[in-house]
PDB file of C-alpha atoms in Angstrom:
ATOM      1  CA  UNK A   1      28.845  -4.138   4.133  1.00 48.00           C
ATOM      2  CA  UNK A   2      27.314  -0.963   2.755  1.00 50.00           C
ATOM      3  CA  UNK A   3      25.918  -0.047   5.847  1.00 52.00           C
ATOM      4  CA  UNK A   4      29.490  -0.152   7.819  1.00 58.00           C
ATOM      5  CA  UNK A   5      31.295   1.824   5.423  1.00 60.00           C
ATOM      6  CA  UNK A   6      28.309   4.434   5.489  1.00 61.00           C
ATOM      7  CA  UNK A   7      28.642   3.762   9.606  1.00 64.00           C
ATOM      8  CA  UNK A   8      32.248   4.775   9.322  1.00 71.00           C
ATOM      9  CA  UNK A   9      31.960   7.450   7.006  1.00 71.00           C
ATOM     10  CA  UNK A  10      29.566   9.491   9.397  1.00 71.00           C
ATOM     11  CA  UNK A  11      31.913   9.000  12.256  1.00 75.00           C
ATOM     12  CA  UNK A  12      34.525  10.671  10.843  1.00 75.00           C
ATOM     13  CA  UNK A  13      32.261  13.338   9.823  1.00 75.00           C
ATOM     14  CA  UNK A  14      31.192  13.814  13.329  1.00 79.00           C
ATOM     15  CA  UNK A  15      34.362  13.556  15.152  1.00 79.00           C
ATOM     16  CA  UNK A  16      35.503  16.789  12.491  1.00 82.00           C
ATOM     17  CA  UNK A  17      33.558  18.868  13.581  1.00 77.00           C
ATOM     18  CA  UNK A  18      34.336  20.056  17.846  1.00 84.00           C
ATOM     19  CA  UNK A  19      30.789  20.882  17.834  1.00 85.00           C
ATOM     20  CA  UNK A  20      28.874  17.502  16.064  1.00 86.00           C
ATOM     21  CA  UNK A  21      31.609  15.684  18.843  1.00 87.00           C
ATOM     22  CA  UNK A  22      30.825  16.868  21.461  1.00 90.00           C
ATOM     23  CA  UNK A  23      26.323  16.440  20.977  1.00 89.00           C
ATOM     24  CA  UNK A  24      27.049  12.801  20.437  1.00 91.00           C
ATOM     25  CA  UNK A  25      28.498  12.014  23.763  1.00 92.00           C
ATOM     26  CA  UNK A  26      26.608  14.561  25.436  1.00 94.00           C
ATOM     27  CA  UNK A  27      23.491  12.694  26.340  1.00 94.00           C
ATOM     28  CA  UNK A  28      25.783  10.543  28.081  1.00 95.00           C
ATOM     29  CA  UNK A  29      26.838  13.675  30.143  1.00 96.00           C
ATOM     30  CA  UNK A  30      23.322  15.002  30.589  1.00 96.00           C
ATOM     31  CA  UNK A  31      22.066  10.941  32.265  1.00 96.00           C
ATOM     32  CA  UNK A  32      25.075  11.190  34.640  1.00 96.00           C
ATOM     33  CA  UNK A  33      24.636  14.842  35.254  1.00 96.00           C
ATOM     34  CA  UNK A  34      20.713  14.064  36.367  1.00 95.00           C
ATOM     35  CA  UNK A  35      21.562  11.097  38.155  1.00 95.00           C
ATOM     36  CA  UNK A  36      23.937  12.829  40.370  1.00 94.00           C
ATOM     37  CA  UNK A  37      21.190  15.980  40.569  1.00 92.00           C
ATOM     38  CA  UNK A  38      18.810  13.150  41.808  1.00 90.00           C
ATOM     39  CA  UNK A  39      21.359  11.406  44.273  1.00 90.00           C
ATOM     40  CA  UNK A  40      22.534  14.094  45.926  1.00 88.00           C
ATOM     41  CA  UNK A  41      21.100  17.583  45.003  1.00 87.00           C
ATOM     42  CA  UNK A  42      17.109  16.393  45.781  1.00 82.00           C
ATOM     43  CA  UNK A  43      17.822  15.386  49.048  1.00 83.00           C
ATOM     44  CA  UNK A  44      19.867  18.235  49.864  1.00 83.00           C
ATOM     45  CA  UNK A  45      16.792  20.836  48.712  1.00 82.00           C
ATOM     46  CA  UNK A  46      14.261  18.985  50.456  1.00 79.00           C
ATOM     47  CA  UNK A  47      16.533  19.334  53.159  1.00 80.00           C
ATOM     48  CA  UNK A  48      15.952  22.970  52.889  1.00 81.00           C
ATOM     49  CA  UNK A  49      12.341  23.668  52.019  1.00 80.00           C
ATOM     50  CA  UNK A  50       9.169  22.149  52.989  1.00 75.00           C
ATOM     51  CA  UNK A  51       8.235  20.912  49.436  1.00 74.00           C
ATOM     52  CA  UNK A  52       8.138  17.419  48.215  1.00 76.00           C
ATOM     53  CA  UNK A  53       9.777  17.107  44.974  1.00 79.00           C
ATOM     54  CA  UNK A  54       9.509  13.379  44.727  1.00 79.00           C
ATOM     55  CA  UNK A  55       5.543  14.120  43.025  1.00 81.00           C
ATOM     56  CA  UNK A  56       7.541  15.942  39.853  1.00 85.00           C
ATOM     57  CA  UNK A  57      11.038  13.575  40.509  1.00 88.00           C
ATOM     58  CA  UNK A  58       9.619  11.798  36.573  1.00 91.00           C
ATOM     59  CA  UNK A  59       9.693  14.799  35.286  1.00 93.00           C
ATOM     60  CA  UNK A  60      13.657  14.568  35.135  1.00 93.00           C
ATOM     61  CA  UNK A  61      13.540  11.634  32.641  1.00 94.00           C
ATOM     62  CA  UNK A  62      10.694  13.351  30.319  1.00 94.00           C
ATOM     63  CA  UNK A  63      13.640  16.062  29.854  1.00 94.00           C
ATOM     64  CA  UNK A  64      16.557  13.765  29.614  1.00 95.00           C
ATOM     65  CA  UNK A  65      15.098  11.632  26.967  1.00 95.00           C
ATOM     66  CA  UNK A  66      13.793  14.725  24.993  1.00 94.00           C
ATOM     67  CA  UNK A  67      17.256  16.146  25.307  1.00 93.00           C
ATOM     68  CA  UNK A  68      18.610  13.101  23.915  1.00 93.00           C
ATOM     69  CA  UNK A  69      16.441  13.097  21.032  1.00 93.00           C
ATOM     70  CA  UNK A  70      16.885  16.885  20.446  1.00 92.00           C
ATOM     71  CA  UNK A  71      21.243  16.480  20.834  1.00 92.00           C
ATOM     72  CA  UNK A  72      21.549  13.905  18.403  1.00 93.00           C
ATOM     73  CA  UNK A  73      18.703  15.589  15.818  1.00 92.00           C
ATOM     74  CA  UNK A  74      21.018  18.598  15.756  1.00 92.00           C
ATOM     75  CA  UNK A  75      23.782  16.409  14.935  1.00 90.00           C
ATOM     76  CA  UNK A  76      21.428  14.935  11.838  1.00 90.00           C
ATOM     77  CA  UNK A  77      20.876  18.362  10.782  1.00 90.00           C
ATOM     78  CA  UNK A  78      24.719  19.449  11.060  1.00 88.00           C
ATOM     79  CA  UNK A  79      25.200  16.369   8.874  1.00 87.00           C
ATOM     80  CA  UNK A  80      22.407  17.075   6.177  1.00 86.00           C
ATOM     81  CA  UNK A  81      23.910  20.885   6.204  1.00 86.00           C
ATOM     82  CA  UNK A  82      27.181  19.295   5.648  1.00 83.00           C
ATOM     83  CA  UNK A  83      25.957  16.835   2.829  1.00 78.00           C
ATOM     84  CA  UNK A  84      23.858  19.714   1.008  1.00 79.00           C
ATOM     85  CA  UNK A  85      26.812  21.827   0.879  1.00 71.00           C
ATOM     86  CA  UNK A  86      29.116  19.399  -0.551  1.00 72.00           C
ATOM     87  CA  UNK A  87      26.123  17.960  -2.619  1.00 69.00           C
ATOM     88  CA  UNK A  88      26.241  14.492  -1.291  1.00 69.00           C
ATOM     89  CA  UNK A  89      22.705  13.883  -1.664  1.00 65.00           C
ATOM     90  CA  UNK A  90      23.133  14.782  -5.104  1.00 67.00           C
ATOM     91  CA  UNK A  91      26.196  12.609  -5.802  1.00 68.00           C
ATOM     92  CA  UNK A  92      24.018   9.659  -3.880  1.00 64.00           C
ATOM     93  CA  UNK A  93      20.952   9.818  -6.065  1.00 62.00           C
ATOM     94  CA  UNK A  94      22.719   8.362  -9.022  1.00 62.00           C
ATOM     95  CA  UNK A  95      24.177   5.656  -6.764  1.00 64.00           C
ATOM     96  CA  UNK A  96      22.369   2.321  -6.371  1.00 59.00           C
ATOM     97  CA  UNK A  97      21.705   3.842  -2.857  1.00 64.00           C
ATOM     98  CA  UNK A  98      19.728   6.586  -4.062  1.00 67.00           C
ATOM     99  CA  UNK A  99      18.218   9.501  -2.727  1.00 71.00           C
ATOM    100  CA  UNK A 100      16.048   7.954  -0.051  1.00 76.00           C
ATOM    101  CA  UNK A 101      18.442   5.127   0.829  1.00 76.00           C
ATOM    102  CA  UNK A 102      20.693   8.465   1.992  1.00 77.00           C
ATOM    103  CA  UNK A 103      18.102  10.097   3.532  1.00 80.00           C
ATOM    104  CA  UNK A 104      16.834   6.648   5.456  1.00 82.00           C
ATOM    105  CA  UNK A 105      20.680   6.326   6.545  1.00 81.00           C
ATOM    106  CA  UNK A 106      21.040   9.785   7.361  1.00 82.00           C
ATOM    107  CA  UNK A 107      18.232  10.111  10.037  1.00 86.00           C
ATOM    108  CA  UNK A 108      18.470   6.546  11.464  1.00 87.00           C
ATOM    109  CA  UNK A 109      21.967   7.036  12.490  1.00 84.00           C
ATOM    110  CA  UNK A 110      20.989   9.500  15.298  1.00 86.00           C
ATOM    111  CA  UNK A 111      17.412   7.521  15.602  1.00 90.00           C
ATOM    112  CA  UNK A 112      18.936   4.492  16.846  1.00 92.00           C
ATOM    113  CA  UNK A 113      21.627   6.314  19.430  1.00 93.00           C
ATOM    114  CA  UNK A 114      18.224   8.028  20.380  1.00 94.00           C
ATOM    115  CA  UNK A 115      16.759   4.627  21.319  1.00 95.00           C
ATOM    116  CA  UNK A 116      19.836   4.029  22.947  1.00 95.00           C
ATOM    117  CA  UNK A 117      20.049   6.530  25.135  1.00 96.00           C
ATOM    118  CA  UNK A 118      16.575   6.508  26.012  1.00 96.00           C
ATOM    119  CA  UNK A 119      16.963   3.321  27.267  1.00 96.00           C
ATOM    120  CA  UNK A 120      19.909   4.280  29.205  1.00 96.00           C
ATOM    121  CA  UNK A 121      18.525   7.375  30.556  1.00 96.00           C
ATOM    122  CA  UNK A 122      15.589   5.669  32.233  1.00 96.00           C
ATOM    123  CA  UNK A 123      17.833   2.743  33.700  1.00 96.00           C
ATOM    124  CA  UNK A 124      20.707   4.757  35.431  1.00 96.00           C
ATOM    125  CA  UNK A 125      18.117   7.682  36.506  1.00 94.00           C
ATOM    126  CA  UNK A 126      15.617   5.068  37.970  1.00 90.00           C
ATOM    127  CA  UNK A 127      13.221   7.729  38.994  1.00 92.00           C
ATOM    128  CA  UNK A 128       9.994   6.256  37.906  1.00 93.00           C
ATOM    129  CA  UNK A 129       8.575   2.425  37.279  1.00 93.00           C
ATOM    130  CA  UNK A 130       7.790   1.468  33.699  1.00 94.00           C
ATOM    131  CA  UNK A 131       6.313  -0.994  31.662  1.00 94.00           C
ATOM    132  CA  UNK A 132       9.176  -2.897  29.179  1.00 95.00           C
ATOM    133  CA  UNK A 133       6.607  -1.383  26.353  1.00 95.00           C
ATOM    134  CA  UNK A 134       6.436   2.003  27.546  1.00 95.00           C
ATOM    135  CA  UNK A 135      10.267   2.083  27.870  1.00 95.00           C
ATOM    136  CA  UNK A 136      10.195   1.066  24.303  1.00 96.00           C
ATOM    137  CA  UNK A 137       7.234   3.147  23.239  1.00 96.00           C
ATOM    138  CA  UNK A 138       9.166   6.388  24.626  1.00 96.00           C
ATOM    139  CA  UNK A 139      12.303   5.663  22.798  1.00 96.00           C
ATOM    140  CA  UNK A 140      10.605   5.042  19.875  1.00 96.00           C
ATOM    141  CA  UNK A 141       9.308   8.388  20.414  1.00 96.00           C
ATOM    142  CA  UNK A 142      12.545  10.315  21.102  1.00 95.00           C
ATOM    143  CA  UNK A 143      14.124   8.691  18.244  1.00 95.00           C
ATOM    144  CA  UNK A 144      11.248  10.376  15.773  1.00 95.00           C
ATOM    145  CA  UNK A 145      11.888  13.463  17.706  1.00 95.00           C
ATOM    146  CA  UNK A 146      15.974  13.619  16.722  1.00 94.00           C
ATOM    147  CA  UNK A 147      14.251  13.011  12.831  1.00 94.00           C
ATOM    148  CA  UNK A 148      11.911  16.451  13.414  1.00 94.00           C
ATOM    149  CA  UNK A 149      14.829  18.190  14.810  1.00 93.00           C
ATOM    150  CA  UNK A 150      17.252  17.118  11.831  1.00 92.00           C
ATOM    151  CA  UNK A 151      14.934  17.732   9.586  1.00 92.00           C
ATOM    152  CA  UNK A 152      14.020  21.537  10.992  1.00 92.00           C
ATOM    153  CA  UNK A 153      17.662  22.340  11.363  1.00 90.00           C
ATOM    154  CA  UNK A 154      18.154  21.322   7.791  1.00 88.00           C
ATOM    155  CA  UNK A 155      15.202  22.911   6.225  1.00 86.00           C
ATOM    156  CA  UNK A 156      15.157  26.032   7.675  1.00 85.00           C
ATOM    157  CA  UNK A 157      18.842  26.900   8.261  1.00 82.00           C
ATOM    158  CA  UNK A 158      21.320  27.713   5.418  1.00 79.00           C
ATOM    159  CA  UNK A 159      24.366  26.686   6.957  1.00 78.00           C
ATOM    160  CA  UNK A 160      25.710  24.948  10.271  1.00 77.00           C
ATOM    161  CA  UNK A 161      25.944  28.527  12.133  1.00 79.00           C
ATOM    162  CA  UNK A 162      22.432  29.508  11.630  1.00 82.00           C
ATOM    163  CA  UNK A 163      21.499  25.914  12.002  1.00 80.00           C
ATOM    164  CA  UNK A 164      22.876  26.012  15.822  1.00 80.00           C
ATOM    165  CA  UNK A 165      20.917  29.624  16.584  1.00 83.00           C
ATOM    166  CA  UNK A 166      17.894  27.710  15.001  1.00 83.00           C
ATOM    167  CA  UNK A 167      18.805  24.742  17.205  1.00 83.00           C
ATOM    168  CA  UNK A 168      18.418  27.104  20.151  1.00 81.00           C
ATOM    169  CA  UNK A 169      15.074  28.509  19.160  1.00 83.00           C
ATOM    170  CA  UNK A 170      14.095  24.624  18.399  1.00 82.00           C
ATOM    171  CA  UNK A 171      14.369  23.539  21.607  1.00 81.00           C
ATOM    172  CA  UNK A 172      11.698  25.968  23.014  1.00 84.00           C
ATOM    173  CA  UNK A 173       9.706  22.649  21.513  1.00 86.00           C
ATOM    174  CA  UNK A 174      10.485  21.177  24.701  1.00 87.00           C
ATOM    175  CA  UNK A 175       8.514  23.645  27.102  1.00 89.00           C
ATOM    176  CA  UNK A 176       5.517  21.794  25.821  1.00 91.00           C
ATOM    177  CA  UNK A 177       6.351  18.615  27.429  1.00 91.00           C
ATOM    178  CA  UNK A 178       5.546  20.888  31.106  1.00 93.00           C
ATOM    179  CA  UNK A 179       2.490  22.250  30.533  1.00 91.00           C
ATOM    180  CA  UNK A 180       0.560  20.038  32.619  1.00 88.00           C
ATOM    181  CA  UNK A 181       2.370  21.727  35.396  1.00 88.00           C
ATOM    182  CA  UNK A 182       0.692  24.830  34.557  1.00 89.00           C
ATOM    183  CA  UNK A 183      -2.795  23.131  34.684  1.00 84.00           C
ATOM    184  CA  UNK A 184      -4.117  25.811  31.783  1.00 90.00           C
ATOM    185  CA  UNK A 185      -6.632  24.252  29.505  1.00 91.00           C
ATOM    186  CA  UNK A 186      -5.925  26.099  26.861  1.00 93.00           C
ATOM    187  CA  UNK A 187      -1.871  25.313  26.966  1.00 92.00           C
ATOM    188  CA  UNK A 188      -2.746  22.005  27.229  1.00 92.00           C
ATOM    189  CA  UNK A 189      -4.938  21.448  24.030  1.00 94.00           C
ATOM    190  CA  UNK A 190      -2.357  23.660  22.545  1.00 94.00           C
ATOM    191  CA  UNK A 191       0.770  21.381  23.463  1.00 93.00           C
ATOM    192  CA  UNK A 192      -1.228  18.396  21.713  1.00 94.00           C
ATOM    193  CA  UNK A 193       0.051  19.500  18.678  1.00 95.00           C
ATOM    194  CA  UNK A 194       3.986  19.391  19.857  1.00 95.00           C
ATOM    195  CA  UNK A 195       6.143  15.415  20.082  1.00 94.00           C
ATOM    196  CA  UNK A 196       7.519  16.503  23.225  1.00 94.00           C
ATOM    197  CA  UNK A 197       3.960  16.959  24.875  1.00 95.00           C
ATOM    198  CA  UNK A 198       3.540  12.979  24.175  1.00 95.00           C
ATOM    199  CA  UNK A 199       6.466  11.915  25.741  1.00 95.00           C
ATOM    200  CA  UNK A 200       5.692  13.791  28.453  1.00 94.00           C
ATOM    201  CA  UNK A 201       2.060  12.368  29.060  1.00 94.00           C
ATOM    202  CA  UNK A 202       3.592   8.293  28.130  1.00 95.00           C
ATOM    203  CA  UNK A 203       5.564   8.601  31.189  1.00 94.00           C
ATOM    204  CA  UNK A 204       3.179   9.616  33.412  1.00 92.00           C
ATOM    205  CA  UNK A 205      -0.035   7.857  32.087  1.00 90.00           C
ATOM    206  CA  UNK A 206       1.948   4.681  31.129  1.00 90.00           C
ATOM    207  CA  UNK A 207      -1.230   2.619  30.881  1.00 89.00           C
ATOM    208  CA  UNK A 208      -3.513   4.942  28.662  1.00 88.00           C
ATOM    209  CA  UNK A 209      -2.600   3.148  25.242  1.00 88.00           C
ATOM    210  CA  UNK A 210      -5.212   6.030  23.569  1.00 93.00           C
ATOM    211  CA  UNK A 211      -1.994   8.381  24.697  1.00 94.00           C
ATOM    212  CA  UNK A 212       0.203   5.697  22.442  1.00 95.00           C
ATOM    213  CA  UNK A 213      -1.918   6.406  19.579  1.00 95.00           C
ATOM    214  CA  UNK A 214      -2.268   9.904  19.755  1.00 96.00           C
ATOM    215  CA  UNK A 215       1.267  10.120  20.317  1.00 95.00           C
ATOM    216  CA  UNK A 216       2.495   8.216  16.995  1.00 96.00           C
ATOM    217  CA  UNK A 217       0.147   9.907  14.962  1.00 97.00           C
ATOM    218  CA  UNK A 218       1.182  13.193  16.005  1.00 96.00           C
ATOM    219  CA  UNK A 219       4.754  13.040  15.411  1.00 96.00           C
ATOM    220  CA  UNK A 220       4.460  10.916  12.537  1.00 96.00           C
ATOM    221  CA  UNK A 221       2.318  13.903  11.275  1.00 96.00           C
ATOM    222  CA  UNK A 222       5.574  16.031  11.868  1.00 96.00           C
ATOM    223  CA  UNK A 223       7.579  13.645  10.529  1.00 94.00           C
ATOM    224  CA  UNK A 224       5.476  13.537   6.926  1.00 94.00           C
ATOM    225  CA  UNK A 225       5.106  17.054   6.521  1.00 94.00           C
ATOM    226  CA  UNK A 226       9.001  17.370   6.702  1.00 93.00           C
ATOM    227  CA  UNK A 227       9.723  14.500   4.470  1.00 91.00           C
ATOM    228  CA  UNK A 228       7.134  15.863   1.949  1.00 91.00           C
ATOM    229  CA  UNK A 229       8.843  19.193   2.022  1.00 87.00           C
ATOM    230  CA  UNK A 230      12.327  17.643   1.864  1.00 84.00           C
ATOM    231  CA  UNK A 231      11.507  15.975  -1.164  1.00 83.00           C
ATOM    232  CA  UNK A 232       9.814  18.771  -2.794  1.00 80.00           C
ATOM    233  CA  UNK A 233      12.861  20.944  -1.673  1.00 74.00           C
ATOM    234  CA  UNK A 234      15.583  18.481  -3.344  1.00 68.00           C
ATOM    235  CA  UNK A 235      13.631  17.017  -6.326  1.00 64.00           C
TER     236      UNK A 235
END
């Protein structure tokens, strides 16, 4: 019962703010935007040039389903801003929720529309063949990626209009899920360090489970560094 009324609550919080709207529905945009891009715009280049695209085609759901991720973790962060300015959190920690039962509700509402999507994005694009797991794995994935987003926008921006120029600046994060196009060494070892590299390398290498690993324990690396300094921040 809790759990709906904090359901509803964000909701309304989102559809008040034009810009929070309009990133919540606009993963949906960006999986029927691709799938037309793939229907109708591939053939048409290929049409034109002498280069096979189909090799790279995968490469359209790595971005969609880091886009997803990276929409809706702007939307988290929007929502902390929100919350730290009217000093929700603050209001909650004396509540039988407390301050982590807000901050567990606060980033799983975009996690699980993350997993959502995800799922979505790789059944209407239908660009590449996955395992059930992998499918799973990756959403998984791009759900702890909207968390690191939230939690970036929130700790490093003061209020929602910084927060959307940092949002911008974020999302330069996602250039390291191509760097195995630029077959550099160095950019690769680099991009190791970086979510988005590991959702990259899941979808192509669906079968390395070492790539699973490494994957988790990166971004859950990420995602304890900004919890730890989220806590120190509001304690």
């Amino acid at each position: 019962m809790v759990g709906i009324i904090h359901l509803k609550n964000d909701l309304k919080q989102i559809l008040r703010d034009p810009i929070m709207a309009i990133l919540i529905v606009a993963p949906l945009l960006l999986i029927i935007a691709f799938k037309l891009m793939v229907l109708y715009l591939v053939p048409f280049i290929q049409t034109l040039i002498e280069f096979d695209i189909l090799p790279y085609i995968d490469y359209v759901l790595v971005f969609v389903v880091m886009m997803c991720g990276a929409m809706l973790g702007i939307v988290t962060g929007f929502m902390m801003i929100d919350d730290r300015d009217g000093k929700i959190a603050e209001l909650m920690s004396v509540t039988p929720l407390g301050r982590s039962g807000y901050l567990i509700n606060r980033l799983l509402f975009a996690a699980v529309l993350s997993v959502f999507y995800s799922i979505l994005s790789y059944y209407v694009l239908n660009v590449v063949v996955l395992p059930f797991i992998t499918i799973l794995f990756v959403s998984l994935l791009s759900s702890i990626y909207s968390i690191i987003i939230g939690l970036l926008i929130f700790t490093f921006a003061d209020d929602k209009v910084k927060g959307l120029t940092f949002a911008k600046a974020i999302n330069s994060l996602s250039l390291f899920a191509f760097t195995d196009l630029l077959a550099l060494k160095w950019l690769t070892v680099l991009s190791w360090f970086f979510p988005p590299y590991w959702i990259s390398l899941i979808i192509q290498s669906p079968h390395s489970y070492l790539n699973y690993g490494l994957g988790l324990l990166v971004n859950f690396v990420w995602l304890f560094l900004l919890i730890r300094h989220y806590w120190k921040k509001e304690s």
